[in-house]
């Protein structure tokens, strides 16, 4: 998202994707990737999940799941944004192997009756896990469909009894430069921080995520605990969370501080508000044929029926 380029697209946005597809095309041309393998990668791809990932048992299906075909496990875990592990899409999968997501704890702070440090086990215990197949739209105009495993963020937040002063929720990612090589540089201000209004956080679509494709989250996808807000651009969906704070003020957020003219606090998916350097009207589905037509981006990423009411009276062109 950084590293500007004269034509408005950063090298890190285009190169890895081009390489990714070029590699597939070469393999395909050479006959290494047969029709069956291609079909498998376009379909669920669940059979390709390495056995080192622990399976999460007893998952409920969710009525909030979309009917679209999910991307493959390979796509979801090899094409990532996680700047703590590097700028390129392939860096997180390559560099996150040394990251230790266990043991883990989360600090709950601010305007709530219950605060303190909670282990991941404490956080998860009361919450039945479910699988939710969500559309995921990155601000860089690509998208995927991802079968996340998690539980509603609101169910977690209610346990801490936010006070009447709590209007927003702020989130923070862990800082561990020894395990996260990207944090040794100043590509972003660490820690990565994000935030939601309390009403957004309480919306049943906001998900605390601990897994994907029925297994524990791979490190590159934000192990062991991340946020997913499916109607917002992907940068709101902060990974590897160690702090949650209830506050009366709109929280600072990493990308709106790094480039305020390009990334706002709300960051709702909106085909009518272009990024200053590219259109948001269409998107490319990762895993589709390289020359396949782009698809139209939907307002609120297709989740308008559930969330549009949150923004009544707010000018979403100014509050991007
Ligand atoms: N969280 C942290 N801590 N660091 C990051 O660099 N990148 C964001 C978001 N959460 C990011 C992060 C962006 S830009 C996107 S698009 C999504 O994570 C990518 O999630 P995925 O790699 O699981 O698809």
Coordinates of C-alpha atoms and ligand atoms in Angstrom, one line a residue:
X1 CA 0.0 0.0 0.0
X2 CA 3.0 2.3 0.3
X3 CA 6.1 2.7 -2.0
X4 CA 4.6 5.0 -4.6
X5 CA 5.2 4.4 -8.2
X6 CA 4.8 7.0 -11.0
X7 CA 1.8 5.2 -12.5
X8 CA 0.1 5.2 -9.2
X9 CA 0.6 1.5 -8.4
X10 CA 3.2 0.3 -6.0
X11 CA 5.6 -2.4 -7.1
X12 CA 4.6 -4.5 -4.1
X13 CA 1.0 -4.4 -5.3
X14 CA 1.6 -5.7 -8.8
X15 CA 4.8 -7.7 -8.8
X16 CA 4.0 -10.5 -6.5
X17 CA 0.6 -10.9 -8.1
X18 CA 2.1 -11.0 -11.6
X19 CA 4.8 -13.4 -10.4
X20 CA 2.1 -15.6 -8.7
X21 CA 0.1 -15.9 -11.9
X22 CA 3.1 -16.1 -14.2
X23 CA 4.3 -19.1 -12.1
X24 CA 1.0 -20.8 -12.4
X25 CA 0.8 -20.1 -16.1
X26 CA 4.3 -21.5 -16.7
X27 CA 3.4 -24.6 -14.7
X28 CA 0.2 -25.0 -16.6
X29 CA 1.9 -24.5 -20.0
X30 CA 4.4 -27.1 -19.0
X31 CA 1.6 -29.5 -18.2
X32 CA 2.5 -29.7 -14.5
X33 CA -0.9 -28.5 -13.4
X34 CA -3.5 -30.7 -14.8
X35 CA -7.2 -30.0 -15.1
X36 CA -8.0 -31.9 -11.9
X37 CA -5.5 -29.9 -9.9
X38 CA -6.8 -26.6 -11.3
X39 CA -10.3 -27.6 -10.4
X40 CA -9.2 -28.6 -6.9
X41 CA -7.4 -25.2 -6.3
X42 CA -10.5 -23.3 -7.5
X43 CA -12.8 -25.3 -5.3
X44 CA -12.6 -25.7 -1.5
X45 CA -9.0 -27.0 -1.4
X46 CA -9.7 -28.3 2.1
X47 CA -8.0 -31.6 1.2
X48 CA -4.7 -29.7 0.8
X49 CA -4.5 -28.4 4.4
X50 CA -1.1 -29.5 5.9
X51 CA -1.7 -31.8 8.9
X52 CA 0.4 -29.6 11.2
X53 CA -2.6 -27.3 11.6
X54 CA -4.8 -28.4 14.5
X55 CA -8.4 -29.1 13.4
X56 CA -11.1 -27.1 15.4
X57 CA -13.9 -29.5 16.2
X58 CA -17.6 -29.0 16.4
X59 CA -18.0 -26.0 14.2
X60 CA -21.5 -24.7 13.6
X61 CA -22.5 -23.4 10.2
X62 CA -23.5 -19.8 10.1
X63 CA -26.5 -18.2 8.4
X64 CA -24.2 -15.2 7.6
X65 CA -22.1 -17.3 5.2
X66 CA -22.2 -16.3 1.5
X67 CA -22.9 -18.9 -1.1
X68 CA -19.9 -18.2 -3.3
X69 CA -17.1 -20.7 -3.7
X70 CA -14.3 -20.1 -1.2
X71 CA -10.7 -19.5 -2.4
X72 CA -8.3 -22.4 -1.9
X73 CA -6.4 -22.8 1.4
X74 CA -3.3 -22.2 -0.7
X75 CA -4.6 -18.8 -2.0
X76 CA -5.7 -17.7 1.5
X77 CA -2.4 -18.6 3.2
X78 CA 0.1 -17.6 0.5
X79 CA -1.2 -14.2 -0.7
X80 CA -1.2 -12.0 2.4
X81 CA -0.8 -8.5 3.8
X82 CA 1.0 -8.6 7.1
X83 CA 3.7 -5.9 7.1
X84 CA 5.2 -7.2 10.4
X85 CA 6.6 -10.0 8.1
X86 CA 7.5 -7.9 5.0
X87 CA 5.9 -5.9 2.2
X88 CA 5.3 -8.5 -0.5
X89 CA 2.3 -10.8 -0.6
X90 CA 4.5 -13.9 -0.3
X91 CA 6.6 -12.5 2.6
X92 CA 4.2 -13.4 5.5
X93 CA 4.0 -17.1 4.5
X94 CA 7.8 -17.2 4.1
X95 CA 8.8 -15.2 7.2
X96 CA 6.1 -16.0 9.8
X97 CA 7.5 -19.5 10.7
X98 CA 9.4 -18.2 13.8
X99 CA 6.4 -16.4 15.2
X100 CA 5.1 -18.1 18.4
X101 CA 1.4 -17.5 18.9
X102 CA 1.3 -19.6 22.1
X103 CA 1.1 -18.9 25.0
X104 CA -1.0 -15.8 24.3
X105 CA -2.9 -13.2 26.4
X106 CA -5.0 -10.1 25.7
X107 CA -5.2 -7.0 27.8
X108 CA -8.7 -5.5 28.2
X109 CA -8.6 -1.8 29.1
X110 CA -10.5 1.4 29.4
X111 CA -14.1 2.2 29.8
X112 CA -15.4 -1.1 31.0
X113 CA -16.4 -2.7 34.4
X114 CA -14.2 -5.7 33.8
X115 CA -10.6 -5.1 32.7
X116 CA -7.3 -6.9 33.0
X117 CA -5.2 -9.5 31.3
X118 CA -6.9 -12.7 30.0
X119 CA -5.3 -15.8 28.5
X120 CA -6.4 -16.9 25.1
X121 CA -8.1 -19.9 26.7
X122 CA -10.1 -17.5 29.0
X123 CA -11.1 -15.4 26.0
X124 CA -12.3 -18.4 24.0
X125 CA -13.9 -20.6 26.6
X126 CA -17.5 -19.5 26.7
X127 CA -17.8 -19.0 22.9
X128 CA -19.0 -21.8 20.5
X129 CA -17.0 -21.5 17.3
X130 CA -18.7 -21.3 14.0
X131 CA -17.6 -21.3 10.3
X132 CA -18.5 -18.1 8.4
X133 CA -17.8 -17.9 4.7
X134 CA -17.3 -14.2 4.1
X135 CA -16.4 -12.1 1.1
X136 CA -13.0 -10.3 1.9
X137 CA -12.2 -7.1 -0.1
X138 CA -8.7 -5.6 0.2
X139 CA -8.4 -1.9 -0.4
X140 CA -5.9 -2.8 -3.2
X141 CA -8.9 -3.9 -5.3
X142 CA -8.6 -7.6 -5.0
X143 CA -10.9 -10.0 -3.2
X144 CA -11.3 -13.5 -1.9
X145 CA -14.0 -15.6 -0.3
X146 CA -12.8 -17.1 3.0
X147 CA -14.2 -19.7 5.4
X148 CA -13.2 -18.1 8.7
X149 CA -13.7 -19.8 12.1
X150 CA -14.6 -17.6 15.0
X151 CA -17.4 -16.1 17.1
X152 CA -19.1 -12.7 17.3
X153 CA -16.9 -9.9 18.6
X154 CA -19.9 -8.4 20.4
X155 CA -20.3 -11.6 22.5
X156 CA -16.8 -11.1 23.7
X157 CA -17.0 -7.4 24.4
X158 CA -20.3 -7.8 26.4
X159 CA -18.4 -9.9 28.9
X160 CA -16.4 -6.9 29.9
X161 CA -19.4 -4.7 30.5
X162 CA -18.5 -1.5 28.6
X163 CA -19.6 1.7 30.5
X164 CA -21.8 4.4 29.0
X165 CA -18.6 6.3 28.1
X166 CA -17.4 3.5 25.7
X167 CA -18.1 4.8 22.2
X168 CA -15.2 3.1 20.4
X169 CA -13.1 0.0 20.6
X170 CA -9.3 0.2 19.9
X171 CA -7.2 -2.9 18.9
X172 CA -3.5 -3.4 18.9
X173 CA -1.2 -6.0 17.4
X174 CA 1.7 -7.5 19.3
X175 CA 5.3 -6.1 19.0
X176 CA 8.0 -8.8 18.7
X177 CA 10.7 -7.7 16.3
X178 CA 12.7 -10.8 17.1
X179 CA 9.9 -12.9 15.6
X180 CA 8.5 -10.3 13.2
X181 CA 11.4 -9.2 11.0
X182 CA 9.3 -6.4 9.4
X183 CA 9.1 -4.6 12.8
X184 CA 12.9 -4.1 12.7
X185 CA 12.2 -1.4 10.0
X186 CA 10.0 1.7 10.0
X187 CA 7.7 0.7 7.1
X188 CA 4.8 1.4 9.5
X189 CA 4.6 2.8 13.0
X190 CA 4.5 -0.2 15.3
X191 CA 2.3 -1.5 16.8
X192 CA -0.3 -1.8 14.1
X193 CA -3.4 -0.3 15.5
X194 CA -7.1 -0.2 14.5
X195 CA -10.5 0.7 15.8
X196 CA -14.3 0.5 15.4
X197 CA -17.2 2.4 16.8
X198 CA -18.8 0.4 19.6
X199 CA -21.9 0.0 17.4
X200 CA -19.8 -1.5 14.6
X201 CA -18.1 -3.8 17.0
X202 CA -21.4 -5.0 18.3
X203 CA -22.8 -5.7 14.9
X204 CA -23.3 -9.5 14.6
X205 CA -21.1 -9.6 11.4
X206 CA -18.0 -8.4 13.3
X207 CA -16.0 -11.6 14.0
X208 CA -13.2 -12.6 16.3
X209 CA -11.3 -15.1 14.3
X210 CA -9.2 -18.0 15.4
X211 CA -9.2 -20.2 12.4
X212 CA -9.7 -20.8 8.7
X213 CA -10.9 -23.8 6.7
X214 CA -11.7 -25.6 10.0
X215 CA -8.1 -25.4 11.4
X216 CA -6.2 -23.0 13.7
X217 CA -5.1 -19.7 12.0
X218 CA -1.8 -20.0 10.3
X219 CA 0.7 -17.3 11.5
X220 CA 0.5 -15.4 8.3
X221 CA -3.2 -14.9 8.7
X222 CA -3.0 -13.4 12.1
X223 CA -2.6 -16.2 14.7
X224 CA -3.9 -16.7 17.2
X225 CA -6.6 -14.0 17.3
X226 CA -7.6 -11.5 14.7
X227 CA -10.6 -9.3 13.7
X228 CA -12.7 -9.7 10.6
X229 CA -15.0 -6.9 9.6
X230 CA -16.4 -8.1 6.2
X231 CA -18.0 -4.8 5.1
X232 CA -14.8 -2.8 5.4
X233 CA -11.6 -2.8 3.5
X234 CA -9.2 -5.5 4.7
X235 CA -6.8 -3.2 6.5
X236 CA -9.4 -2.8 9.3
X237 CA -9.1 -6.6 10.0
X238 CA -6.2 -6.3 12.4
X239 CA -4.1 -9.4 13.1
X240 CA -2.5 -11.0 16.2
X241 CA -4.4 -8.9 18.7
X242 CA -2.9 -8.3 22.2
X243 CA -4.9 -5.3 23.4
X244 CA -8.5 -4.2 23.3
X245 CA -9.4 -0.8 24.8
X246 CA -12.8 0.8 25.2
X247 CA -12.7 4.5 24.8
X248 CA -14.8 7.7 24.4
X249 CA -12.6 9.0 21.6
X250 CA -12.1 7.8 18.0
X251 CA -9.0 5.7 18.1
X252 CA -5.9 6.4 16.0
X253 CA -5.5 3.8 13.2
X254 CA -2.3 2.8 11.4
X255 CA -3.2 3.5 7.8
X256 CA -5.2 6.7 8.4
X257 CA -2.1 8.0 10.2
X258 CA 0.3 6.8 7.5
X259 CA -1.7 8.3 4.6
X260 CA -4.8 10.2 5.8
X261 CA -5.8 11.3 2.3
X262 CA -6.0 7.6 1.2
X263 CA -7.3 5.7 4.1
X264 CA -9.9 6.8 6.6
X265 CA -11.3 5.6 9.9
X266 CA -14.5 4.1 8.5
X267 CA -13.0 2.4 5.4
X268 CA -16.4 0.9 4.4
X269 CA -16.1 -0.8 1.0
X270 CA -17.6 1.8 -1.4
X271 CA -17.4 1.4 -5.2
X272 CA -18.3 5.1 -5.5
X273 CA -15.4 6.5 -3.6
X274 CA -12.2 5.8 -5.5
X275 CA -8.8 5.6 -3.8
X276 CA -6.8 8.7 -4.9
X277 CA -4.6 6.4 -7.0
X278 CA -7.0 3.7 -8.3
X279 CA -10.7 2.9 -8.8
X280 CA -12.7 1.0 -6.2
X281 CA -15.5 0.2 -8.7
X282 CA -14.3 -3.3 -9.5
X283 CA -12.1 -5.9 -8.0
X284 CA -10.1 -9.0 -9.1
X285 CA -10.9 -12.3 -7.4
X286 CA -7.7 -13.9 -6.4
X287 CA -7.5 -17.4 -8.0
X288 CA -9.6 -16.5 -11.0
X289 CA -7.9 -16.7 -14.5
X290 CA -5.5 -13.9 -15.0
X291 CA -7.5 -12.5 -17.9
X292 CA -10.9 -13.1 -16.3
X293 CA -13.1 -10.0 -16.2
X294 CA -13.0 -8.1 -13.0
X295 CA -16.2 -8.1 -10.8
X296 CA -18.2 -5.2 -9.7
X297 CA -17.5 -4.1 -6.1
X298 CA -20.7 -4.0 -4.0
X299 CA -21.5 -1.2 -1.5
X300 CA -20.5 -2.4 2.0
X301 CA -19.0 -5.4 0.2
X302 CA -22.5 -6.8 -0.3
X303 CA -23.4 -6.6 3.5
X304 CA -25.4 -3.4 3.2
X305 CA -28.7 -5.0 4.4
X306 CA -27.0 -5.7 7.7
X307 CA -24.9 -2.6 8.2
X308 CA -26.0 0.4 6.2
X309 CA -28.2 1.6 9.1
X310 CA -25.1 2.2 11.2
X311 CA -24.2 5.1 8.9
X312 CA -27.5 6.9 8.6
X313 CA -26.9 10.6 8.2
X314 CA -23.1 10.2 7.8
X315 CA -21.6 11.5 4.5
X316 CA -19.6 8.4 3.4
X317 CA -17.8 10.4 0.8
X318 CA -16.2 12.5 3.4
X319 CA -16.1 9.8 6.1
X320 CA -14.2 7.2 3.8
Ligands
LIG1 N1 -2.8 -6.6 10.7 C1 -1.5 -6.3 11.0 N2 -1.1 -6.4 12.3 N3 -0.5 -6.0 10.1 C2 -0.9 -5.8 8.8 O1 0.0 -5.5 7.9 N4 -2.6 -5.9 7.1 C3 -4.1 -5.7 6.9 C4 -5.0 -6.6 7.7 N5 -4.5 -6.8 9.0 C5 -2.2 -6.1 8.4 C6 -3.2 -6.5 9.4 C7 -4.4 -5.8 5.4 S1 -4.0 -4.5 4.5 C8 -5.2 -6.8 4.9 S2 -5.8 -6.7 3.3 C9 -5.5 -8.0 5.7 O2 -4.9 -7.9 7.0 C10 -5.0 -9.2 5.0 O3 -5.4 -10.4 5.7 P1 -5.0 -11.8 5.1 O4 -3.6 -11.8 4.8 O5 -5.4 -12.8 6.1 O6 -5.8 -11.9 3.8

